[in-house]
XYZ file of C-alpha atoms in Angstrom:
147
model
C -3.732 -12.120 14.368
C -6.466 -9.815 12.247
C -5.386 -6.574 10.972
C -8.613 -5.244 12.432
C -7.110 -6.797 15.954
C -4.055 -5.535 15.427
C -5.252 -2.310 14.896
C -7.721 -2.448 18.119
C -4.824 -3.642 20.144
C -2.792 -0.940 18.993
C -5.532 2.148 19.495
C -5.487 0.817 23.306
C -1.290 0.734 23.269
C -1.113 4.429 21.914
C -3.519 5.898 23.771
C -2.409 4.967 27.545
C 1.521 5.451 26.411
C 0.243 8.900 24.604
C 1.833 8.215 21.294
C -0.106 11.652 18.826
C 0.623 10.455 15.986
C 0.123 6.370 16.174
C -2.923 7.138 17.685
C -3.982 10.285 14.711
C -2.420 7.005 11.831
C -4.464 3.924 13.856
C -7.665 6.319 13.557
C -7.996 6.816 10.552
C -6.984 3.514 9.536
C -9.746 2.795 11.549
C -12.165 5.291 9.291
C -10.872 4.105 6.670
C -11.898 0.115 7.339
C -15.710 1.408 8.392
C -16.787 2.981 5.923
C -15.201 0.436 3.114
C -17.051 -2.019 5.416
C -20.249 0.918 5.285
C -19.283 0.770 1.003
C -19.342 -3.241 0.713
C -21.630 -3.968 3.545
C -20.125 -6.900 4.816
C -16.975 -7.063 7.145
C -13.546 -7.240 5.481
C -11.913 -9.677 5.015
C -8.092 -9.440 5.248
C -7.693 -8.993 2.381
C -9.850 -6.249 1.836
C -8.337 -4.497 4.561
C -4.866 -4.826 3.524
C -6.405 -2.870 0.162
C -7.271 0.520 2.751
C -4.109 -0.041 4.117
C -2.314 0.212 0.683
C -4.811 2.498 -0.761
C -3.350 4.442 2.482
C 0.400 3.877 2.295
C -0.005 5.338 -1.946
C -1.757 8.741 -0.876
C 0.858 9.521 1.856
C 3.892 8.642 -0.925
C 1.877 11.186 -3.564
C 1.707 13.686 -0.520
C 5.788 12.788 0.054
C 6.201 13.374 -4.037
C 4.140 16.484 -4.361
C 4.731 18.113 -0.899
C 8.846 17.669 -1.868
C 8.214 19.391 -5.681
C 6.955 22.646 -3.803
C 9.367 22.793 -0.785
C 7.031 22.080 1.792
C 9.969 20.404 3.923
C 8.075 20.070 6.903
C 5.238 18.806 5.485
C 7.397 15.891 3.675
C 8.953 15.401 7.438
C 5.731 15.054 8.687
C 3.958 12.547 6.279
C 7.303 10.524 6.324
C 6.983 9.820 9.703
C 3.287 8.787 8.887
C 4.298 6.736 6.346
C 6.343 4.377 8.604
C 3.622 3.756 10.831
C 1.463 2.658 7.966
C 4.015 0.683 7.001
C 4.122 -1.251 9.600
C 0.249 -2.904 9.063
C 1.094 -3.394 4.348
C 2.102 -6.851 3.884
C 5.590 -6.748 3.238
C 6.113 -6.109 0.014
C 7.927 -7.490 -2.995
C 11.556 -6.296 -4.236
C 11.963 -5.193 -7.780
C 13.507 -8.082 -8.861
C 11.471 -10.235 -7.501
C 8.224 -8.305 -9.457
C 10.430 -8.654 -13.092
C 10.799 -12.131 -11.938
C 6.825 -12.965 -12.025
C 6.583 -10.292 -14.845
C 9.321 -12.825 -17.627
C 7.638 -15.887 -15.535
C 3.920 -14.926 -16.698
C 5.018 -12.148 -20.089
C 6.303 -16.654 -21.024
C 3.018 -18.308 -19.486
C 1.109 -15.667 -21.968
C 3.421 -15.334 -25.046
C 3.389 -11.871 -24.842
C 5.844 -10.171 -26.427
C 5.834 -6.930 -27.972
C 4.168 -3.209 -26.125
C 0.699 -4.095 -27.537
C 0.827 -6.654 -25.413
C 0.874 -4.444 -22.163
C -2.236 -4.404 -21.117
C -2.799 -8.009 -21.132
C 0.348 -8.876 -19.332
C -0.202 -6.154 -16.596
C -3.786 -7.377 -15.905
C -2.789 -10.439 -15.306
C 1.275 -10.205 -12.983
C -1.141 -7.227 -11.078
C -3.616 -10.246 -10.899
C -1.491 -11.778 -9.504
C 0.907 -9.548 -6.893
C -2.181 -7.353 -6.020
C -1.084 -5.584 -2.276
C 2.109 -7.315 -2.766
C 4.214 -5.217 -5.022
C 3.907 -1.373 -5.892
C 1.774 -0.565 -9.269
C 4.916 1.868 -10.219
C 7.545 -1.281 -10.155
C 5.109 -3.761 -11.991
C 4.443 -0.779 -14.146
C 8.325 -0.565 -14.940
C 9.259 -4.235 -15.230
C 6.048 -4.936 -17.487
C 7.754 -1.912 -19.725
C 11.478 -3.384 -19.779
C 10.440 -6.975 -20.538
C 8.256 -6.170 -22.795
C 10.840 -3.733 -24.747
């Protein structure tokens, strides 16, 4: 089942069950996908739909970080609940160990050894892991590999 169809099904289900938080998140994702569809001028592919979900997840993580720094525990709790719902629609993320393995293999293939090769290695790895790993995990693994 594709992501858009799953969102439509979950929207109906959340309406029937009266799950306000889930309903709100599903509507937000559908709106984000519609905006992306208009921006691109064509129906979204699965990878483009996943990009929208990942963008929302990243925004929620950033919000949690900011609210934690501002000691707004009520908002942290709300954002965390929403993040848990969002993660249901994202593809499974690779663990930091799996990311490190891909980075090391790519570094061997490209022959990168110094910090000056950071951009080259980071670009190659992100091309392979787009949507499958958090950019911060990739950045840390690339830094560790090149140090």
